[in-house]
mmCIF file of C-alpha atoms in Angstrom:
data_model
loop_
_atom_site.group_PDB
_atom_site.id
_atom_site.type_symbol
_atom_site.label_atom_id
_atom_site.label_comp_id
_atom_site.label_asym_id
_atom_site.label_seq_id
_atom_site.Cartn_x
_atom_site.Cartn_y
_atom_site.Cartn_z
ATOM 1 C CA MET Y 1 -141.411 97.079 134.167
ATOM 2 C CA ALA Y 2 -140.990 100.797 133.856
ATOM 3 C CA GLN Y 3 -139.077 102.388 130.954
ATOM 4 C CA GLY Y 4 -137.092 105.489 132.052
ATOM 5 C CA SER Y 5 -135.265 107.990 130.046
ATOM 6 C CA SER Y 6 -131.877 106.429 130.724
ATOM 7 C CA HIS Y 7 -132.406 103.815 128.011
ATOM 8 C CA ALA Y 8 -133.269 106.442 125.451
ATOM 9 C CA ALA Y 9 -130.255 108.550 126.446
ATOM 10 C CA ARG Y 10 -128.030 105.473 126.275
ATOM 11 C CA THR Y 11 -128.988 104.622 122.759
ATOM 12 C CA ALA Y 12 -129.511 108.084 121.227
ATOM 13 C CA GLY Y 13 -129.351 107.940 117.460
ATOM 14 C CA ALA Y 14 -129.695 104.183 117.338
ATOM 15 C CA HIS Y 15 -132.280 102.300 115.347
ATOM 16 C CA ARG Y 16 -135.477 102.469 117.396
ATOM 17 C CA VAL Y 17 -137.424 99.326 117.988
ATOM 18 C CA VAL Y 18 -140.876 99.709 119.565
ATOM 19 C CA VAL Y 19 -143.045 96.838 120.711
ATOM 20 C CA ILE Y 20 -146.779 97.398 121.061
ATOM 21 C CA VAL Y 21 -148.183 95.315 123.974
ATOM 22 C CA ASP Y 22 -151.953 94.942 124.050
ATOM 23 C CA GLU Y 23 -154.382 93.109 126.302
ATOM 24 C CA ASN Y 24 -153.780 89.330 126.447
ATOM 25 C CA SER Y 25 -150.386 89.636 124.646
ATOM 26 C CA ASN Y 26 -148.084 86.618 124.893
ATOM 27 C CA PRO Y 27 -145.214 87.113 127.426
ATOM 28 C CA PHE Y 28 -142.808 84.810 125.571
ATOM 29 C CA GLU Y 29 -142.681 86.809 122.344
ATOM 30 C CA LEU Y 30 -142.289 89.960 124.392
ATOM 31 C CA GLY Y 31 -139.395 88.318 126.177
ATOM 32 C CA CYS Y 32 -137.849 87.353 122.837
ATOM 33 C CA ALA Y 33 -138.020 90.942 121.576
ATOM 34 C CA THR Y 34 -136.593 92.269 124.852
ATOM 35 C CA GLU Y 35 -133.730 89.763 124.863
ATOM 36 C CA ILE Y 36 -132.707 90.382 121.231
ATOM 37 C CA PHE Y 37 -133.357 94.144 120.810
ATOM 38 C CA GLY Y 38 -133.521 95.581 124.322
ATOM 39 C CA LEU Y 39 -130.521 94.320 126.339
ATOM 40 C CA ARG Y 40 -127.333 96.229 126.845
ATOM 41 C CA ARG Y 41 -124.375 94.704 124.932
ATOM 42 C CA PRO Y 42 -121.160 95.278 126.927
ATOM 43 C CA GLU Y 43 -119.561 92.331 125.094
ATOM 44 C CA ILE Y 44 -120.017 94.174 121.846
ATOM 45 C CA GLY Y 45 -119.140 97.573 123.240
ATOM 46 C CA ARG Y 46 -122.229 99.383 122.206
ATOM 47 C CA ASP Y 47 -126.031 98.984 122.256
ATOM 48 C CA LEU Y 48 -127.509 97.856 119.013
ATOM 49 C CA TYR Y 49 -131.016 99.387 119.289
ATOM 50 C CA ASP Y 50 -132.991 102.012 121.122
ATOM 51 C CA PHE Y 51 -135.753 99.731 122.493
ATOM 52 C CA ARG Y 52 -139.034 100.586 124.158
ATOM 53 C CA LEU Y 53 -142.392 99.198 124.936
ATOM 54 C CA CYS Y 54 -145.743 100.916 124.454
ATOM 55 C CA SER Y 55 -149.326 100.122 125.124
ATOM 56 C CA PRO Y 56 -152.751 101.697 124.408
ATOM 57 C CA GLU Y 57 -153.609 101.468 128.058
ATOM 58 C CA PRO Y 58 -151.735 102.428 131.279
ATOM 59 C CA ARG Y 59 -152.276 98.969 132.662
ATOM 60 C CA THR Y 60 -152.078 95.953 130.359
ATOM 61 C CA LEU Y 61 -153.180 92.512 131.508
ATOM 62 C CA MET Y 62 -150.976 89.906 129.829
ATOM 63 C CA ARG Y 63 -152.027 86.461 128.564
ATOM 64 C CA ASP Y 64 -154.335 84.572 130.926
ATOM 65 C CA GLY Y 65 -153.690 87.180 133.577
ATOM 66 C CA PHE Y 66 -150.170 86.048 134.276
ATOM 67 C CA PHE Y 67 -149.179 89.579 135.179
ATOM 68 C CA THR Y 68 -150.053 93.198 134.550
ATOM 69 C CA LEU Y 69 -147.691 95.478 132.575
ATOM 70 C CA THR Y 70 -147.467 99.075 133.771
ATOM 71 C CA GLY Y 71 -145.046 101.976 133.447
ATOM 72 C CA VAL Y 72 -144.564 101.833 129.706
ATOM 73 C CA ALA Y 73 -145.057 104.572 127.083
ATOM 74 C CA GLY Y 74 -148.339 105.271 125.503
ATOM 75 C CA LEU Y 75 -149.272 104.196 121.983
ATOM 76 C CA GLU Y 76 -147.858 107.473 120.592
ATOM 77 C CA ALA Y 77 -144.374 105.933 120.926
ATOM 78 C CA ALA Y 78 -145.122 103.702 117.943
ATOM 79 C CA ASP Y 79 -144.975 106.852 115.798
ATOM 80 C CA SER Y 80 -141.265 107.182 116.315
ATOM 81 C CA ALA Y 81 -140.413 103.537 115.594
ATOM 82 C CA ASP Y 82 -137.932 102.528 112.886
ATOM 83 C CA THR Y 83 -139.056 98.919 113.533
ATOM 84 C CA LEU Y 84 -142.460 98.271 115.010
ATOM 85 C CA ILE Y 85 -143.226 94.917 116.537
ATOM 86 C CA VAL Y 86 -147.000 94.364 116.619
ATOM 87 C CA PRO Y 87 -149.096 92.661 119.280
ATOM 88 C CA ASN Y 88 -149.623 88.923 119.150
ATOM 89 C CA ARG Y 89 -152.009 86.883 121.368
ATOM 90 C CA PRO Y 90 -153.855 83.579 121.371
ATOM 91 C CA ASP Y 91 -157.388 84.984 120.836
ATOM 92 C CA VAL Y 92 -156.905 85.411 117.103
ATOM 93 C CA GLU Y 93 -160.603 85.714 116.344
ATOM 94 C CA VAL Y 94 -161.007 88.791 118.561
ATOM 95 C CA PRO Y 95 -160.471 92.011 116.524
ATOM 96 C CA ARG Y 96 -157.556 94.197 117.478
ATOM 97 C CA ARG Y 97 -158.186 97.695 118.873
ATOM 98 C CA PRO Y 98 -158.724 100.287 116.171
ATOM 99 C CA ALA Y 99 -156.104 102.560 117.795
ATOM 100 C CA VAL Y 100 -153.503 99.750 117.483
ATOM 101 C CA LEU Y 101 -154.380 99.061 113.896
ATOM 102 C CA ASP Y 102 -154.114 102.747 113.076
ATOM 103 C CA ALA Y 103 -150.707 102.932 114.672
ATOM 104 C CA VAL Y 104 -149.614 100.024 112.518
ATOM 105 C CA ARG Y 105 -150.934 101.690 109.355
ATOM 106 C CA ARG Y 106 -149.217 104.987 110.218
ATOM 107 C CA ALA Y 107 -145.928 103.157 110.777
ATOM 108 C CA HIS Y 108 -146.221 101.371 107.419
ATOM 109 C CA ALA Y 109 -147.207 104.534 105.620
ATOM 110 C CA ARG Y 110 -144.044 106.342 106.731
ATOM 111 C CA GLY Y 111 -141.733 103.424 105.831
ATOM 112 C CA ALA Y 112 -141.167 101.855 109.263
ATOM 113 C CA ARG Y 113 -140.234 98.122 109.233
ATOM 114 C CA LEU Y 114 -143.086 95.959 110.632
ATOM 115 C CA VAL Y 115 -142.562 92.706 112.452
ATOM 116 C CA GLY Y 116 -145.174 90.105 113.540
ATOM 117 C CA PHE Y 117 -144.315 87.257 115.843
ATOM 118 C CA CYS Y 118 -146.594 84.151 115.737
ATOM 119 C CA SER Y 119 -150.177 85.465 115.778
ATOM 120 C CA GLY Y 120 -148.877 89.002 115.163
ATOM 121 C CA ALA Y 121 -149.563 88.231 111.515
ATOM 122 C CA PHE Y 122 -153.279 88.543 112.325
ATOM 123 C CA THR Y 123 -152.594 92.112 113.556
ATOM 124 C CA LEU Y 124 -150.697 92.984 110.370
ATOM 125 C CA ALA Y 125 -153.418 91.455 108.174
ATOM 126 C CA GLU Y 126 -156.175 93.257 110.034
ATOM 127 C CA ALA Y 127 -154.325 96.544 109.498
ATOM 128 C CA GLY Y 128 -154.356 95.781 105.783
ATOM 129 C CA VAL Y 129 -150.546 95.937 105.305
ATOM 130 C CA LEU Y 130 -150.252 92.253 104.199
ATOM 131 C CA ASP Y 131 -152.664 92.438 101.249
ATOM 132 C CA GLY Y 132 -150.975 90.718 98.244
ATOM 133 C CA ARG Y 133 -147.827 90.017 100.228
ATOM 134 C CA ARG Y 134 -145.987 87.026 101.617
ATOM 135 C CA ALA Y 135 -146.338 86.168 105.290
ATOM 136 C CA THR Y 136 -146.414 83.198 107.700
ATOM 137 C CA ALA Y 137 -148.221 82.364 110.917
ATOM 138 C CA HIS Y 138 -148.262 79.531 113.335
ATOM 139 C CA TRP Y 139 -149.389 76.297 111.627
ATOM 140 C CA GLN Y 140 -152.172 75.834 114.226
ATOM 141 C CA TRP Y 141 -153.957 78.975 112.828
ATOM 142 C CA ALA Y 142 -153.089 78.587 109.189
ATOM 143 C CA HIS Y 143 -156.583 77.601 107.972
ATOM 144 C CA SER Y 144 -158.253 80.317 110.087
ATOM 145 C CA PHE Y 145 -155.812 82.930 108.687
ATOM 146 C CA GLN Y 146 -156.322 81.937 105.075
ATOM 147 C CA ALA Y 147 -160.079 81.965 105.515
ATOM 148 C CA ARG Y 148 -160.088 85.425 106.933
ATOM 149 C CA PHE Y 149 -157.407 86.995 104.816
ATOM 150 C CA PRO Y 150 -157.392 85.261 101.407
ATOM 151 C CA SER Y 151 -155.504 88.146 99.754
ATOM 152 C CA VAL Y 152 -152.345 87.366 101.872
ATOM 153 C CA ARG Y 153 -149.899 84.952 100.256
ATOM 154 C CA LEU Y 154 -149.522 82.738 103.510
ATOM 155 C CA GLU Y 155 -146.546 80.353 103.552
ATOM 156 C CA THR Y 156 -147.656 77.670 105.961
ATOM 157 C CA ASP Y 157 -144.511 75.524 106.458
ATOM 158 C CA VAL Y 158 -141.624 77.944 107.047
ATOM 159 C CA LEU Y 159 -140.046 79.536 110.171
ATOM 160 C CA PHE Y 160 -140.221 83.113 109.044
ATOM 161 C CA VAL Y 161 -140.862 85.274 105.941
ATOM 162 C CA ASP Y 162 -138.943 88.392 104.976
ATOM 163 C CA ASP Y 163 -141.020 90.395 102.556
ATOM 164 C CA GLY Y 164 -138.882 93.475 102.708
ATOM 165 C CA ASP Y 165 -140.361 95.989 105.074
ATOM 166 C CA VAL Y 166 -142.794 93.439 106.629
ATOM 167 C CA LEU Y 167 -141.460 90.340 108.339
ATOM 168 C CA THR Y 168 -143.406 87.591 110.077
ATOM 169 C CA ALA Y 169 -142.416 84.580 112.246
ATOM 170 C CA ALA Y 170 -144.408 81.375 112.487
ATOM 171 C CA GLY Y 171 -144.330 80.650 116.200
ATOM 172 C CA SER Y 172 -142.734 81.309 119.586
ATOM 173 C CA ALA Y 173 -139.260 79.846 119.032
ATOM 174 C CA ALA Y 174 -139.306 81.171 115.492
ATOM 175 C CA ALA Y 175 -139.488 84.643 116.998
ATOM 176 C CA LEU Y 176 -135.941 84.126 118.097
ATOM 177 C CA ASP Y 177 -134.971 82.982 114.610
ATOM 178 C CA LEU Y 178 -136.491 86.054 113.028
ATOM 179 C CA GLY Y 179 -135.073 88.396 115.694
ATOM 180 C CA LEU Y 180 -131.559 87.062 115.079
ATOM 181 C CA TYR Y 181 -132.081 87.258 111.327
ATOM 182 C CA ILE Y 182 -133.012 90.944 111.727
ATOM 183 C CA VAL Y 183 -129.865 91.604 113.807
ATOM 184 C CA ARG Y 184 -127.808 89.836 111.138
ATOM 185 C CA ARG Y 185 -129.463 91.941 108.424
ATOM 186 C CA ASP Y 186 -128.808 95.205 110.386
ATOM 187 C CA HIS Y 187 -125.365 94.507 111.871
ATOM 188 C CA GLY Y 188 -123.873 91.492 110.157
ATOM 189 C CA ALA Y 189 -123.157 87.829 110.993
ATOM 190 C CA GLU Y 190 -120.469 88.451 113.586
ATOM 191 C CA ILE Y 191 -122.777 90.655 115.747
ATOM 192 C CA ALA Y 192 -125.666 88.211 115.275
ATOM 193 C CA SER Y 193 -123.420 85.372 116.425
ATOM 194 C CA SER Y 194 -122.488 87.285 119.519
ATOM 195 C CA VAL Y 195 -126.157 87.929 120.335
ATOM 196 C CA SER Y 196 -127.006 84.237 119.720
ATOM 197 C CA ARG Y 197 -124.146 83.063 121.993
ATOM 198 C CA ARG Y 198 -125.606 85.130 124.858
ATOM 199 C CA LEU Y 199 -128.990 83.611 124.140
ATOM 200 C CA VAL Y 200 -127.329 80.094 123.909
ATOM 201 C CA PHE Y 201 -129.364 79.702 120.702
ATOM 202 C CA ALA Y 202 -128.582 78.677 117.175
ATOM 203 C CA ALA Y 203 -127.143 81.662 115.325
ATOM 204 C CA HIS Y 204 -128.823 80.798 112.046
ATOM 205 C CA ARG Y 205 -131.776 78.740 111.098
ATOM 206 C CA ASP Y 206 -132.938 79.475 107.558
ATOM 207 C CA GLY Y 207 -136.373 80.932 107.325
ATOM 208 C CA GLY Y 208 -137.411 78.322 104.835
ATOM 209 C CA GLN Y 209 -136.999 75.501 107.269
ATOM 210 C CA ARG Y 210 -140.147 73.651 108.330
ATOM 211 C CA GLN Y 211 -142.140 74.923 111.380
ATOM 212 C CA PHE Y 212 -141.990 71.624 113.182
ATOM 213 C CA VAL Y 213 -140.059 68.331 112.900
ATOM 214 C CA GLU Y 214 -141.272 64.783 112.707
ATOM 215 C CA ARG Y 215 -140.055 63.896 116.262
ATOM 216 C CA PRO Y 216 -140.304 66.425 119.129
ATOM 217 C CA VAL Y 217 -137.716 64.426 121.040
ATOM 218 C CA PRO Y 218 -134.256 63.906 119.488
ATOM 219 C CA ASP Y 219 -133.009 60.465 118.631
ATOM 220 C CA PRO Y 220 -130.918 58.549 121.166
ATOM 221 C CA PRO Y 221 -127.285 59.603 121.399
ATOM 222 C CA ASP Y 222 -126.043 56.942 118.946
ATOM 223 C CA GLU Y 223 -128.181 58.452 116.271
ATOM 224 C CA SER Y 224 -127.626 62.065 117.176
ATOM 225 C CA LEU Y 225 -126.468 64.478 114.563
ATOM 226 C CA GLY Y 226 -124.264 66.355 117.025
ATOM 227 C CA SER Y 227 -120.987 64.655 116.171
ATOM 228 C CA VAL Y 228 -121.413 64.893 112.457
ATOM 229 C CA LEU Y 229 -122.392 68.572 112.615
ATOM 230 C CA ALA Y 230 -119.393 69.417 114.746
ATOM 231 C CA TRP Y 231 -117.119 67.399 112.444
ATOM 232 C CA ALA Y 232 -118.443 69.223 109.405
ATOM 233 C CA GLN Y 233 -118.168 72.633 110.974
ATOM 234 C CA GLU Y 234 -114.444 72.098 111.514
ATOM 235 C CA ARG Y 235 -114.030 71.179 107.787
ATOM 236 C CA LEU Y 236 -116.126 73.664 105.886
ATOM 237 C CA ASP Y 237 -113.189 74.587 103.582
ATOM 238 C CA ALA Y 238 -112.886 70.962 102.454
ATOM 239 C CA PRO Y 239 -114.918 69.563 99.495
ATOM 240 C CA LEU Y 240 -117.471 67.908 101.783
ATOM 241 C CA THR Y 241 -120.503 66.243 100.204
ATOM 242 C CA VAL Y 242 -123.595 64.687 101.653
ATOM 243 C CA ALA Y 243 -121.915 61.272 101.064
ATOM 244 C CA ASP Y 244 -119.020 62.400 103.212
ATOM 245 C CA LEU Y 245 -121.332 63.456 106.060
ATOM 246 C CA ALA Y 246 -123.169 60.083 105.764
ATOM 247 C CA ALA Y 247 -119.904 58.166 105.825
ATOM 248 C CA HIS Y 248 -118.796 59.978 108.989
ATOM 249 C CA ALA Y 249 -122.133 59.264 110.642
ATOM 250 C CA ALA Y 250 -121.884 55.647 109.432
ATOM 251 C CA VAL Y 251 -125.267 55.686 107.798
ATOM 252 C CA SER Y 252 -126.547 55.788 104.217
ATOM 253 C CA PRO Y 253 -127.117 59.189 102.501
ATOM 254 C CA ALA Y 254 -130.906 58.469 102.565
ATOM 255 C CA THR Y 255 -130.805 57.744 106.312
ATOM 256 C CA LEU Y 256 -128.846 60.935 106.969
ATOM 257 C CA HIS Y 257 -131.369 62.906 104.941
ATOM 258 C CA ARG Y 258 -134.265 61.534 106.954
ATOM 259 C CA ARG Y 259 -132.496 62.422 110.188
ATOM 260 C CA PHE Y 260 -131.731 65.976 109.080
ATOM 261 C CA ARG Y 261 -135.368 66.403 108.037
ATOM 262 C CA ALA Y 262 -136.643 64.997 111.317
ATOM 263 C CA GLN Y 263 -134.223 66.738 113.690
ATOM 264 C CA LEU Y 264 -133.331 69.949 111.951
ATOM 265 C CA GLY Y 265 -136.173 70.429 109.473
ATOM 266 C CA THR Y 266 -133.865 70.883 106.530
ATOM 267 C CA THR Y 267 -131.654 68.842 104.201
ATOM 268 C CA PRO Y 268 -127.873 68.018 104.686
ATOM 269 C CA LEU Y 269 -126.977 70.088 101.640
ATOM 270 C CA ALA Y 270 -129.013 73.095 102.720
ATOM 271 C CA TRP Y 271 -127.476 72.979 106.202
ATOM 272 C CA LEU Y 272 -123.918 72.651 104.827
ATOM 273 C CA THR Y 273 -124.484 75.597 102.425
ATOM 274 C CA GLY Y 274 -125.925 77.742 105.257
ATOM 275 C CA GLU Y 275 -122.920 77.026 107.460
ATOM 276 C CA ARG Y 276 -120.508 77.901 104.688
ATOM 277 C CA LEU Y 277 -122.335 81.085 103.869
ATOM 278 C CA ALA Y 278 -122.307 82.150 107.458
ATOM 279 C CA LEU Y 279 -118.506 81.513 107.632
ATOM 280 C CA ALA Y 280 -118.016 83.485 104.440
ATOM 281 C CA CYS Y 281 -119.863 86.465 105.958
ATOM 282 C CA ARG Y 282 -117.702 86.323 109.089
ATOM 283 C CA LEU Y 283 -114.539 86.252 106.996
ATOM 284 C CA ILE Y 284 -115.688 89.371 105.102
ATOM 285 C CA GLU Y 285 -116.581 91.146 108.314
ATOM 286 C CA ARG Y 286 -113.155 90.367 109.765
ATOM 287 C CA GLY Y 287 -111.415 92.059 106.908
ATOM 288 C CA GLU Y 288 -110.442 89.345 104.346
ATOM 289 C CA PRO Y 289 -110.295 91.515 101.192
ATOM 290 C CA ARG Y 290 -110.082 88.711 98.571
ATOM 291 C CA PHE Y 291 -113.391 87.233 97.708
ATOM 292 C CA GLU Y 292 -111.777 84.238 95.948
ATOM 293 C CA MET Y 293 -110.071 83.517 99.272
ATOM 294 C CA VAL Y 294 -113.326 83.966 101.190
ATOM 295 C CA ALA Y 295 -115.010 81.475 98.832
ATOM 296 C CA ARG Y 296 -112.163 78.892 99.193
ATOM 297 C CA ARG Y 297 -111.904 79.136 102.962
ATOM 298 C CA SER Y 298 -115.662 78.779 103.449
ATOM 299 C CA GLY Y 299 -115.966 75.898 101.020
ATOM 300 C CA LEU Y 300 -118.034 77.760 98.449
ATOM 301 C CA GLY Y 301 -115.496 77.283 95.717
ATOM 302 C CA THR Y 302 -115.438 80.412 93.594
ATOM 303 C CA ALA Y 303 -116.105 84.102 93.997
ATOM 304 C CA ALA Y 304 -118.864 83.752 91.396
ATOM 305 C CA ASN Y 305 -120.594 81.050 93.540
ATOM 306 C CA LEU Y 306 -120.136 83.164 96.590
ATOM 307 C CA ARG Y 307 -121.685 86.152 94.866
ATOM 308 C CA ALA Y 308 -124.674 84.147 93.631
ATOM 309 C CA LEU Y 309 -125.360 82.579 97.083
ATOM 310 C CA MET Y 310 -125.034 85.904 98.947
ATOM 311 C CA ARG Y 311 -127.379 87.664 96.527
ATOM 312 C CA ARG Y 312 -129.880 84.829 96.798
ATOM 313 C CA GLU Y 313 -129.760 84.300 100.523
ATOM 314 C CA ILE Y 314 -128.804 87.706 101.987
ATOM 315 C CA GLY Y 315 -129.785 90.129 99.246
ATOM 316 C CA LEU Y 316 -126.330 91.692 99.070
ATOM 317 C CA THR Y 317 -123.289 91.098 96.951
ATOM 318 C CA PRO Y 318 -119.980 90.390 98.744
ATOM 319 C CA LEU Y 319 -118.831 93.884 97.948
ATOM 320 C CA GLU Y 320 -122.074 95.462 99.287
ATOM 321 C CA TYR Y 321 -121.803 93.247 102.360
ATOM 322 C CA ARG Y 322 -118.226 94.441 103.062
ATOM 323 C CA ARG Y 323 -119.209 98.050 102.630
ATOM 324 C CA ARG Y 324 -122.067 97.561 105.142
ATOM 325 C CA PHE Y 325 -120.509 95.214 107.655
ATOM 326 C CA GLY Y 326 -116.778 95.070 107.057
ATOM 327 C CA LEU Y 327 -113.968 96.478 109.186
#
C-alpha cells in the first residue's frame, strides 16, 4: 500500500487530507477515508483532494493483526495537512502515542481541520482539542468517554457533529456520512452526490439523525418506505405534507412517523426538508440565478425560507453558496 510521488503531483495545489494510521487502527474507517478523499475522480474531471497516509512507524499492524501497513509517509506528513484524520481503534482505554497526540496538537494550533471517525474522538480528546467543545462517539463507548473526558460536550445520539474546525463521527457507517458531508461543505451538493453515487451510498443523512434504528432489519416489502420516498422525491416542488406521504403509503401519519423513526432514524418532515434543501443546492450550483425560483422548484416556498434553512443547515446564505459552488 505504498504512496508514491505521482499522487502528490496529480493533485498539486489541492486541499491536502492526511490520515494518521497507528497500531491497531480500524481498516474500515481507513477504507472510508480512502474511498471518499483518495480516489481519482474521472467522472468529475479533476481530483478533489491531495490524499496521503502517514504512520509513526515504518510497519503498522492493523486491527487484530488483519494485515500490516507499510510504505506510507512518516508522521511528519501530518504537519502539512489541511485536514487531518486522526487514528481510531477499538482499544479505547489504551493511551495514544505521545508523538501522535503532539502531531494532532500541532495541526490544531496552525488551524488545520481535524476529523475523528468513531473512536477517533478519544484521540482528539486525549490531545486536548475537544475541551469545552461538541463531539460525538460510538454509543457503545459513550459512558466511558464521558467519564474520562467530562469537559467535552458529548452528543450521544447523533451520526456526526460539526464543531467548525473539529468534526467527529459516531461509528463506522457514520464515517461515510461525515466524509460526504465534508465533500459537500468543500465542493457543493452536486459533487457530493457524484461521490455518493460512486459509493452507492445515500448522498445526505443529516448529522442529527440517531446513531441506530429500532429494527436492524427493514420491514417486509409491503411496509417498506422505498415507494413513498421515491414518490415524494419526484414531487418535491409540490406542497407535500406528512399527511400526503402517509396517504400515499396508505397508513396513518402516526404509523408513518414510527416507520421513519425506525427505518431512517428521522421524522418524515425532517427528511422532506432535507431532500428539498439538497435539491435547492443543486439548482443553485447548476446556475439558477433567481432564489425565488429555487425556493419554488425545491418546495421551500419563499426565498426567505430558503435563506433561513440554508443558514441553519449549511451555514451559508444562498448568495454565499452560489459564490462558492455556482457555475
